[in-house]
Every structure is written in structure tokens, then in C-alpha cells.
Coordinates of C-alpha atoms and ligand atoms in Angstrom, one line a residue:
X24 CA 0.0 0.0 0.0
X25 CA 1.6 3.4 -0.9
X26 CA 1.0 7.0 -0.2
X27 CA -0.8 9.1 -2.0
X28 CA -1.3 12.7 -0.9
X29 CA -0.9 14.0 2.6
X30 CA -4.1 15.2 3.2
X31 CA -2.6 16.7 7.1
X32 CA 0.2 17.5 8.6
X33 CA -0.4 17.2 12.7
X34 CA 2.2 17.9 15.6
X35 CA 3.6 14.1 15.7
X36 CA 2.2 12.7 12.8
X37 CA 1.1 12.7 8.6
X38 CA -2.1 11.5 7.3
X39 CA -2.0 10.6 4.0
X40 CA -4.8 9.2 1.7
X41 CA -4.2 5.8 0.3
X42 CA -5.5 3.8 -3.0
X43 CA -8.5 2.0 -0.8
X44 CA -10.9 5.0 0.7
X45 CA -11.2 3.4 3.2
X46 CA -7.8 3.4 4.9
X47 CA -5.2 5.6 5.4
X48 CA -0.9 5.6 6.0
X49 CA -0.1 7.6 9.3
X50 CA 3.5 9.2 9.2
X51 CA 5.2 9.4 13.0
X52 CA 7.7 12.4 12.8
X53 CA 10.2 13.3 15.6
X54 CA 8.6 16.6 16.2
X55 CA 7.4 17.2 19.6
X56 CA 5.2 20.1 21.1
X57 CA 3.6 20.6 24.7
X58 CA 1.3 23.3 26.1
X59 CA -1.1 23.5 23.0
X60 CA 1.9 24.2 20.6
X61 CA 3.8 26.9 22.7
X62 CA 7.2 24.8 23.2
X63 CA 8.5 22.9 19.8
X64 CA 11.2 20.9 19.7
X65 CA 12.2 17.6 18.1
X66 CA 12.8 14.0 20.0
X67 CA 15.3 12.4 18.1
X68 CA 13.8 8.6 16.9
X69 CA 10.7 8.5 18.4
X70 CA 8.3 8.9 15.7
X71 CA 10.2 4.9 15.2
X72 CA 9.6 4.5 18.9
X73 CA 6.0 6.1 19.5
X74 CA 4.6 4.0 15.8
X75 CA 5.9 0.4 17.3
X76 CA 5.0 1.1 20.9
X77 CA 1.4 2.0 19.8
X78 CA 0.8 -0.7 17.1
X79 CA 2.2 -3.6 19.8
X80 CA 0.0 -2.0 22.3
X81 CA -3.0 -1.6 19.9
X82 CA -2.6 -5.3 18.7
X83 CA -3.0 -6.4 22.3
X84 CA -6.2 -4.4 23.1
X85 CA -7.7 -5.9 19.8
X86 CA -7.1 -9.4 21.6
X87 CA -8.4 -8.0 24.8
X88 CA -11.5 -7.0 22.9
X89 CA -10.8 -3.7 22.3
X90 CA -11.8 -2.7 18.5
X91 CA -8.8 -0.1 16.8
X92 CA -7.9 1.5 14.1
X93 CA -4.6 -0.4 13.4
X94 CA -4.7 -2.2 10.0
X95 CA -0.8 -3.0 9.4
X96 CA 2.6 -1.4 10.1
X97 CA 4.7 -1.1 7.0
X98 CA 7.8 0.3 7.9
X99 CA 9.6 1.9 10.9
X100 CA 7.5 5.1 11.3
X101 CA 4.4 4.5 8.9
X102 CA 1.4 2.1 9.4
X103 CA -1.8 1.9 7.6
X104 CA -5.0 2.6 10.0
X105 CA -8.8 2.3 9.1
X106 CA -9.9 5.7 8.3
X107 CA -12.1 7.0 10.8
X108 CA -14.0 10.2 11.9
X109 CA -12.2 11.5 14.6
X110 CA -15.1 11.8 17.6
X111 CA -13.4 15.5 18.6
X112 CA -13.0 14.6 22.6
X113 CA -9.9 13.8 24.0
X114 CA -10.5 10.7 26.5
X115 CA -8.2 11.0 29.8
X116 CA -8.1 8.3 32.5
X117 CA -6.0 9.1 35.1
X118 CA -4.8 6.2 37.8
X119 CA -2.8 8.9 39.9
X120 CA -2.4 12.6 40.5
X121 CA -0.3 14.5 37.9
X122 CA 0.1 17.1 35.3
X123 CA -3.1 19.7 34.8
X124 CA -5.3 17.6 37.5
X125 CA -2.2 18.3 40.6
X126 CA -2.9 21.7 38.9
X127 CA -6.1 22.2 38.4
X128 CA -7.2 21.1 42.1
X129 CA -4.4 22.0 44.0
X130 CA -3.4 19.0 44.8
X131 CA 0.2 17.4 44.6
X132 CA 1.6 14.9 41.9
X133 CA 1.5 11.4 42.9
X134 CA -1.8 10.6 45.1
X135 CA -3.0 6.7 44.0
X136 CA -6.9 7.1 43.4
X137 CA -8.6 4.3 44.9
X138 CA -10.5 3.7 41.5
X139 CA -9.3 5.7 38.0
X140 CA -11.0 9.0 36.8
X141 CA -12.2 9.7 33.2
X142 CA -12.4 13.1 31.4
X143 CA -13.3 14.9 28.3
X144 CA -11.7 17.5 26.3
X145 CA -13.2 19.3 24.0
X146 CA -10.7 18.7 20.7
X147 CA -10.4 22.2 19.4
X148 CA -6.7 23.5 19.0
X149 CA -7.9 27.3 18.7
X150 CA -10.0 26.6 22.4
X151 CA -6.8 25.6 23.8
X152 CA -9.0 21.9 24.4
X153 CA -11.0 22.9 26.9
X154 CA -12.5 20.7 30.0
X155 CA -15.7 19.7 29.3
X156 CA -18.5 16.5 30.8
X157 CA -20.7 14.2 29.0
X158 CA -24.2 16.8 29.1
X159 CA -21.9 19.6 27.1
X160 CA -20.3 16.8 24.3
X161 CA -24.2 16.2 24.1
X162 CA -25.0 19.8 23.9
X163 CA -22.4 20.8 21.3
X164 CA -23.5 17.4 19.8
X165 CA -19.7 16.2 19.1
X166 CA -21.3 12.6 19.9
X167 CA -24.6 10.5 21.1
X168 CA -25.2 8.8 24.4
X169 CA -24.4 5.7 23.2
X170 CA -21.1 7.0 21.7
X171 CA -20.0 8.1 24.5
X172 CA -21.2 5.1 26.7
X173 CA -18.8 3.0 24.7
X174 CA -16.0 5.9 25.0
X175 CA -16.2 5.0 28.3
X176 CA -16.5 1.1 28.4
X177 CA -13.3 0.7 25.9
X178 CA -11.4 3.5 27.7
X179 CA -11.6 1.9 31.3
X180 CA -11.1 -1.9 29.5
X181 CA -7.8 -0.1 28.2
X182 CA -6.3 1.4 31.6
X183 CA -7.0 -2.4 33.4
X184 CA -5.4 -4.0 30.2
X185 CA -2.3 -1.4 30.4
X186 CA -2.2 -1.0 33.9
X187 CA -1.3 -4.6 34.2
X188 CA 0.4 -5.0 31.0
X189 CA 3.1 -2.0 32.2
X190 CA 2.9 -3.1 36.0
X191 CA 4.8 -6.4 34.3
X192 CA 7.4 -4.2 33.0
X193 CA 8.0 -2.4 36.6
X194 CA 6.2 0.4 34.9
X195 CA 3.4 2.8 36.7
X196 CA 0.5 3.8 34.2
X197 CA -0.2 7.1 35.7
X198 CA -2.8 8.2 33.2
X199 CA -3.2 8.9 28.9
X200 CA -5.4 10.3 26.7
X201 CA -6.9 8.5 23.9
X202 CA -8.9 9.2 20.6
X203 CA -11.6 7.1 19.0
X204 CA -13.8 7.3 16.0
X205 CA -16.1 6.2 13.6
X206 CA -16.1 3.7 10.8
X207 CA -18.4 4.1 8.2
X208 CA -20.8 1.9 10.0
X209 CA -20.9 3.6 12.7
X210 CA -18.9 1.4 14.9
X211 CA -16.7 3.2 17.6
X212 CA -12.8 2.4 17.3
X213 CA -9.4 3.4 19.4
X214 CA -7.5 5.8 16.9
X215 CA -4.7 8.1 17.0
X216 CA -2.0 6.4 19.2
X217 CA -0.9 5.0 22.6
X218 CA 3.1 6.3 23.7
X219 CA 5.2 8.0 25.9
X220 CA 3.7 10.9 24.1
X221 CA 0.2 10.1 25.3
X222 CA 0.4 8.4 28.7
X223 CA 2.7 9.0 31.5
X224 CA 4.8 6.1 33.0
X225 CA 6.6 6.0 36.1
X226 CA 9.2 3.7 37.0
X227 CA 7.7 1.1 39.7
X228 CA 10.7 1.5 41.6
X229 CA 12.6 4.7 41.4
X230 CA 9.3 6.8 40.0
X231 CA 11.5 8.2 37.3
X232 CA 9.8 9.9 34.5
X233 CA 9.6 7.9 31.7
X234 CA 7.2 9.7 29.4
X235 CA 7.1 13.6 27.3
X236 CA 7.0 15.2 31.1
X237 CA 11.0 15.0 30.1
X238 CA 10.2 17.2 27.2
X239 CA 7.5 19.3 29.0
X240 CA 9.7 20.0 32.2
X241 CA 13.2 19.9 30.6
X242 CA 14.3 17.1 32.7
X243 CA 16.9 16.0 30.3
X244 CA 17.4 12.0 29.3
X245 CA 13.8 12.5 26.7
X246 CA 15.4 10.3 24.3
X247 CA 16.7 7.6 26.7
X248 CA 13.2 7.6 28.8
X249 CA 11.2 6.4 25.4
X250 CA 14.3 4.1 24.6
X251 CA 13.6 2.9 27.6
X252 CA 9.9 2.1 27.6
X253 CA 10.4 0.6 24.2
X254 CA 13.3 -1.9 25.9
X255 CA 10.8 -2.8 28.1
X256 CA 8.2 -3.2 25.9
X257 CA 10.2 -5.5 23.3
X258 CA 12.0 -7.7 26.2
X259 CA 9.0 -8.4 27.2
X260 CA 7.5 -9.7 23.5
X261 CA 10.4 -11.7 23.0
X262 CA 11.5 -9.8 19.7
X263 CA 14.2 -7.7 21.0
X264 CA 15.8 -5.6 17.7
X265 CA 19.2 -7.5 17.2
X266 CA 20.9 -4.4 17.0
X267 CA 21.1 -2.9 20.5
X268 CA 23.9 -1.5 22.4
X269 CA 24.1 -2.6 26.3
Ligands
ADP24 P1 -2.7 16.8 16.2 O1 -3.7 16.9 15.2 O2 -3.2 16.8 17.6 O3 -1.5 17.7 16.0 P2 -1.2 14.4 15.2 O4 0.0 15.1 14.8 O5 -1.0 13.1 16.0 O6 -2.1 15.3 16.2 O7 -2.1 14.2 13.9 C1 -2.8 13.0 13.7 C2 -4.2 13.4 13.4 O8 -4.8 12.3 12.8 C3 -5.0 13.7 14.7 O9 -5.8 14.9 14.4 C4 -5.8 12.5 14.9 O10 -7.1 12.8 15.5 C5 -6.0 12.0 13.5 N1 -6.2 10.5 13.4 C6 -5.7 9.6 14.1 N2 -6.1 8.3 13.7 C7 -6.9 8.5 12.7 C8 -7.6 7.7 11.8 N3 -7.6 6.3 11.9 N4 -8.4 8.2 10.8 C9 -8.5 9.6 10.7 N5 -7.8 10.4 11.5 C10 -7.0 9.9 12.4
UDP25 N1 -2.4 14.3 26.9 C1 -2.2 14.1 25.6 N2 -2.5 15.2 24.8 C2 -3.0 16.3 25.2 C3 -3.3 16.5 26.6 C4 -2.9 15.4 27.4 O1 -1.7 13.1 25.1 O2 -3.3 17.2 24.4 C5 -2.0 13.2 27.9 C6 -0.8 13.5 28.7 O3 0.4 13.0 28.1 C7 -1.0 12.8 30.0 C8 -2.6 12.8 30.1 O4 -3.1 13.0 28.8 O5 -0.6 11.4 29.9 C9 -3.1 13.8 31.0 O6 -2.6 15.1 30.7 P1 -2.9 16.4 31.6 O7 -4.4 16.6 31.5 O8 -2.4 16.2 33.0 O9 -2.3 17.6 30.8 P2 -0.8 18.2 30.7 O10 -0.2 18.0 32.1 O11 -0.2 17.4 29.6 O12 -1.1 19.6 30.4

């Protein structure tokens, strides 16, 4: 399956139209941005590491029950997804305290909820993504009760399926945002992507940062962190790249 044009050019990532309507080849680029655009910079390799981390992790929910838009990866930083319509909220679970909740509630980082949290955002770069619940998605009509009934279903089904699935690699799920959309039928599916660029990890033991909050706070070691996760990641699937340097 080839490219044909780009029909959008994102923060992390190209979308390009392919031969079949029906699907279309995702580009992961090493750019990275935080706070709605304000800070730019670029993470060398992980556009490699964020489109192998999400596929593996996609494949898994798919056996877990969890319907996505992953189709095929063809080659370090493309894969070919279903094309969907993007359902404009941004889906955040959060396990522990961090980032704009510690903020927002005055609260500090790192306070273990005794069952996870789920938000909406309101997908709308120009609005800066604003917080919003279920009765204003209805209002604004970005999607129907039943929509966002199975938002919620598939989002918590991910976080137990992660949460355990990173816990294995002596990694703490703290919390991530994910997309979903709709097939032509109408079916709901995961889209976008799952990575350090979407969730934070913690290290079990140390609590290290292992996620963009390198990027975000200037901590230093972003490349290694990612490196990191995906080390993990691949030890634990047996299919470590033969190339690696320890
Ligand atoms: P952003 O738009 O936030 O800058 P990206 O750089 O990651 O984000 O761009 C990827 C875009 O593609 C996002 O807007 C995302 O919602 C969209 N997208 C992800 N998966 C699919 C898919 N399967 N079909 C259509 N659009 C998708
Ligand atoms: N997140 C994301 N994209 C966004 C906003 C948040 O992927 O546009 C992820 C972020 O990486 C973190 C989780 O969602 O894992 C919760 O982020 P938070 O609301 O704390 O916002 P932030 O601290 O990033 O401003």
C-alpha cells in the first residue's frame, strides 16, 4: 500500500490518503510540542519508537476486545490505519495525580486514586482543548449517548489491560489520553496512538519519568526515557531488535 497525498500534517504525525478510501498511512515524525503548541522541539527517533509502541500495544487491546484503528505497520514510522471520523474529545483516564489535575485542584503529583478517573476534552486547538463532561459533548452534539457510553466502556477496558500489562514491566500507568472514531458503519474504534507521548509512565521503583513530562519540564534524558519504555516493551515480546547496544 503506498501514499498518496498527505491530506494533514499534525504535531507528531502525517495523514495521507491511500488507494483504498477506506484506509489511510499515518507518518510518525520526531517533532514534539507541549502546552497547545507553545514549546517545539524535536525527539530524536521516536516517531520509530512512538509507531511500534502504539501498534504492539494496539494489537494487544484488539485481543483484549478492544476494537482499533490499526490495520498494518509497513515500515519503521508508517502504518496503515482504518480511516475514521475522529469523535473531537480527547478521553483522559488518570490512575494517579499529575500534570493539569495536581494543577487544576491544588493538589500534589502522585496521590494513588482508589479507582481511576475519566475526562473529556473538547478537541479544538484554537480553544486551547477545553474541559468539558458528558451533558456539554451532548449539547455541542460532538457525539450521542451511546457513543459516549462506549468511550467510556473501551477507555476503562484499556487502563485495566495497560495498567497490568506496564505493571509487568515495573512500569506505573499514571494516566493517557486517547482518541476514538467512527467507521463508516458507525462502529466506535481506538485511533490516534498509545506512547510516551500520550500516557505517563513512572518507573515502579525509582518513580522516574519515563514519558514527554521530560520534554514538558526539561528534565533532560527524553530520548533515553522512550528508549527505555520501548526496551521494556520488546524484552517483554520476546522480539528484541538484534541491534542494540548494552
Ligand atoms: P494533532 O492533530 O493533535 O496535531 P497528530 O500530529 O498526531 O495530532 O495528527 C494526527 C491526526 O490524525 C490527529 O488529528 C488524529 O485525531 C487523526 N487521526 C488519528 N487516527 C486517525 C484515523 N484512523 N483516521 C483519521 N484520522 C485519524
Ligand atoms: N495528553 C495528551 N494530549 C493532550 C493532553 C494530554 O496526550 O493534548 C495526555 C498527557 O500525556 C497525559 C494525560 O493526557 O498522559 C493527562 O494530561 P494532563 O491533563 O495532565 O495535561 P498536561 O499536564 O499534559 O497539560
Amino acid at each position: 500500500m503506498e501514499k498518496l497525498q498527505q491530506l494533514y500534517e499534525g504535531k507528531a504525525k502525517k495523514v495521507y490518503a491511500t488507494a483504498d478510501e477506506n484506509l489511510y498511512i499515518v507518518s510518525y515524525k520526531d517533532d514534539a510540542t507541549a502546552f497547545n503548541g507553545l514549546k517545539k522541539g524535536t525527539i530524536a527517533g521516536k516517531g520509530v519508537i512512538n509507531n511500534r509502541m502504539s501498534n504492539m500495544l494496539m494489537q494487544m487491546l484488539e485481543q483484549h476486545g478492544v476494537p482499533t484503528h490499526f490495520v498494518r505497520e509497513l515500515s519503521d514510522r508508517e502504518t496503515l490505519v482504518k480511516k475514521v471520523s475522529i469523535v473531537p474529545l480527547e478521553v483522559i483516564i488518570r490512575n494517579i495525580s499529575a500534570g493539569s489535575f495536581a494543577k487544576r485542584y491544588g493538589v500534589e503529583e502522585g496521590i494513588v486514586f482508589d479507582a481511576p478517573t475519566i475526562e473529556f476534552s473538547y478537541k479544538n486547538d484554537d480553544l486551547g482543548d477545553p474541559l468539558l463532561n458528558r451533558y456539554h459533548a451532548l449539547a455541542l452534539k460532538l457525539a450521542t449517548p451511546e457513543e459516549i457510553d462506549t468511550i467510556e466502556r473501551y477507555a476503562f477496558k484499556v487502563n485495566e489491560v495497560l495498567k497490568a500489562y506496564f505493571l509487568d514491566l515495573n512500569i506505573t500507568l499514571v494516566d493517557f489520553k486517547l482518541e476514538f472514531g467512527r467507521l463508516p458503519d458507525g462502529t466506535i474504534v481506538l485511533a490516534d496512538e498509545i506512547s510516551p507521548d500520550t500516557c505517563r509512565f513512572w518507573d515502579k521503583d525509582t518513580g522516574e519519568k519515563l514519558d514527554k513530562d521530560r520534554f514538558r519540564r526539561d528534565l533532560g534524558g527524553v530520548e533515553d526515557a522512550y528508549q527505555e519504555v520501548m526496551r521494556r516493551l520488546t524484552g517483554k515480546q520476546g522480539n528484541r531488535p538484534t541491534n542494540r547496544r548494552e
